[in-house]
């Protein structure tokens, strides 16, 4: 969990690699379900096309189907889910988590990260003006298309999303805190430096708990 721009996707990918378990991103999963045209996917796309929030019950179904696959038997890293208290309750009843990691970073850090982001609308590659600039300014290295910025990444929009996140996620954090599963991690530095520390910390927290479900 964490506000937009804190690096959830980056950390989830690194943790997935470090522990050898799948990275399950709810956004990607829902998009894939829609693209595959299954009954579930058609239902999801109806909500998405109308610009509506996909109901929790439907999101849960898509997620639980994924978490039931054999590659998740030893564990998984969730990214972008659960987002609501009702999702968390359903998840805890079906696939109880070992840990809920809340990544934090001050607003200024998040604004700097997101304001420099550049996207390729053709192939989906993401760049950063400061940390991952394209070889030729404004042009995608992979496909040569012109890069764009997203309106969502403008500092004033990020500030609004950040405060919205803080108020909406409080109940979720408390839900895991009450169960002794919440771990808060300061993610305001460089993820490549911080991630090995997070891995160590997780190993320490899980030691003694029955985590490897073979
Ligand atoms: Zn491209």
Coordinates of C-alpha atoms in Angstrom, one line a residue, residues 41-136:
X41 CA -13.7 -9.8 -18.5
X42 CA -16.8 -8.6 -20.3
X43 CA -18.4 -7.8 -17.0
X44 CA -15.4 -5.8 -15.9
X45 CA -15.2 -3.9 -19.2
X46 CA -18.8 -2.8 -18.9
X47 CA -17.9 -0.9 -15.7
X48 CA -14.6 0.4 -17.1
X49 CA -16.3 1.7 -20.4
X50 CA -18.8 3.6 -18.3
X51 CA -16.0 5.1 -16.3
X52 CA -17.4 3.5 -13.2
X53 CA -15.5 1.8 -10.4
X54 CA -15.5 -1.9 -10.7
X55 CA -17.5 -3.4 -7.8
X56 CA -15.5 -5.0 -5.0
X57 CA -17.2 -8.4 -5.5
X58 CA -16.1 -8.5 -9.1
X59 CA -12.5 -7.3 -8.3
X60 CA -12.3 -10.0 -5.6
X61 CA -13.4 -12.7 -8.0
X62 CA -10.7 -11.8 -10.5
X63 CA -8.1 -11.6 -7.8
X64 CA -9.1 -14.9 -6.1
X65 CA -9.1 -16.7 -9.4
X66 CA -5.5 -15.5 -9.9
X67 CA -4.4 -16.4 -6.4
X68 CA -5.8 -19.9 -6.7
X69 CA -3.3 -20.7 -9.5
X70 CA -0.5 -23.2 -8.7
X71 CA 2.3 -20.6 -9.0
X72 CA 0.8 -18.7 -6.0
X73 CA 0.9 -21.7 -3.7
X74 CA 4.2 -20.6 -2.1
X75 CA 3.1 -17.0 -1.9
X76 CA 2.5 -13.8 -3.9
X77 CA 3.1 -10.1 -3.8
X78 CA 0.0 -8.0 -4.2
X79 CA 0.2 -4.6 -5.8
X80 CA -2.8 -2.2 -5.9
X81 CA -5.1 -4.6 -4.0
X82 CA -6.9 -4.6 -1.6
X83 CA -7.9 -1.0 -1.9
X84 CA -11.0 -0.9 0.3
X85 CA -11.9 -2.3 3.6
X86 CA -14.5 -4.7 2.1
X87 CA -11.8 -6.1 -0.3
X88 CA -9.4 -6.5 2.7
X89 CA -12.0 -8.4 4.7
X90 CA -12.8 -10.7 1.8
X91 CA -9.1 -11.3 1.1
X92 CA -8.3 -12.0 4.8
X93 CA -11.1 -14.6 4.9
X94 CA -9.9 -16.3 1.7
X95 CA -6.1 -15.7 1.4
X96 CA -4.9 -14.3 4.7
X97 CA -1.8 -12.2 4.2
X98 CA 1.4 -12.6 6.2
X99 CA 2.2 -8.9 6.0
X100 CA 0.7 -5.6 4.7
X101 CA 3.5 -3.2 3.8
X102 CA 2.7 0.5 3.8
X103 CA 5.2 2.5 1.8
X104 CA 5.5 6.2 2.8
X105 CA 7.2 9.2 1.3
X106 CA 6.6 13.0 1.8
X107 CA 4.5 14.8 -0.7
X108 CA 7.5 16.7 -2.1
X109 CA 9.2 13.5 -3.0
X110 CA 6.2 12.0 -4.7
X111 CA 5.6 15.3 -6.7
X112 CA 9.2 15.3 -7.9
X113 CA 9.0 11.6 -9.0
X114 CA 5.7 12.0 -10.9
X115 CA 6.2 15.5 -12.4
X116 CA 9.3 14.1 -14.3
X117 CA 7.5 11.1 -15.7
X118 CA 7.3 10.7 -19.5
X119 CA 5.1 8.1 -21.2
X120 CA 5.2 6.6 -24.7
X121 CA 1.6 6.4 -25.9
X122 CA 2.5 3.9 -28.5
X123 CA 4.4 1.2 -26.6
X124 CA 3.7 2.1 -23.0
X125 CA 7.4 2.6 -22.0
X126 CA 7.9 4.9 -19.0
X127 CA 10.8 7.4 -18.7
X128 CA 11.9 10.0 -16.2
X129 CA 13.4 13.3 -17.1
X130 CA 16.0 13.1 -14.3
X131 CA 16.5 9.4 -13.5
X132 CA 15.7 7.6 -16.7
X133 CA 15.9 10.1 -19.6
X134 CA 15.4 8.8 -23.2
X135 CA 18.5 8.8 -25.4
X136 CA 16.9 11.6 -27.6

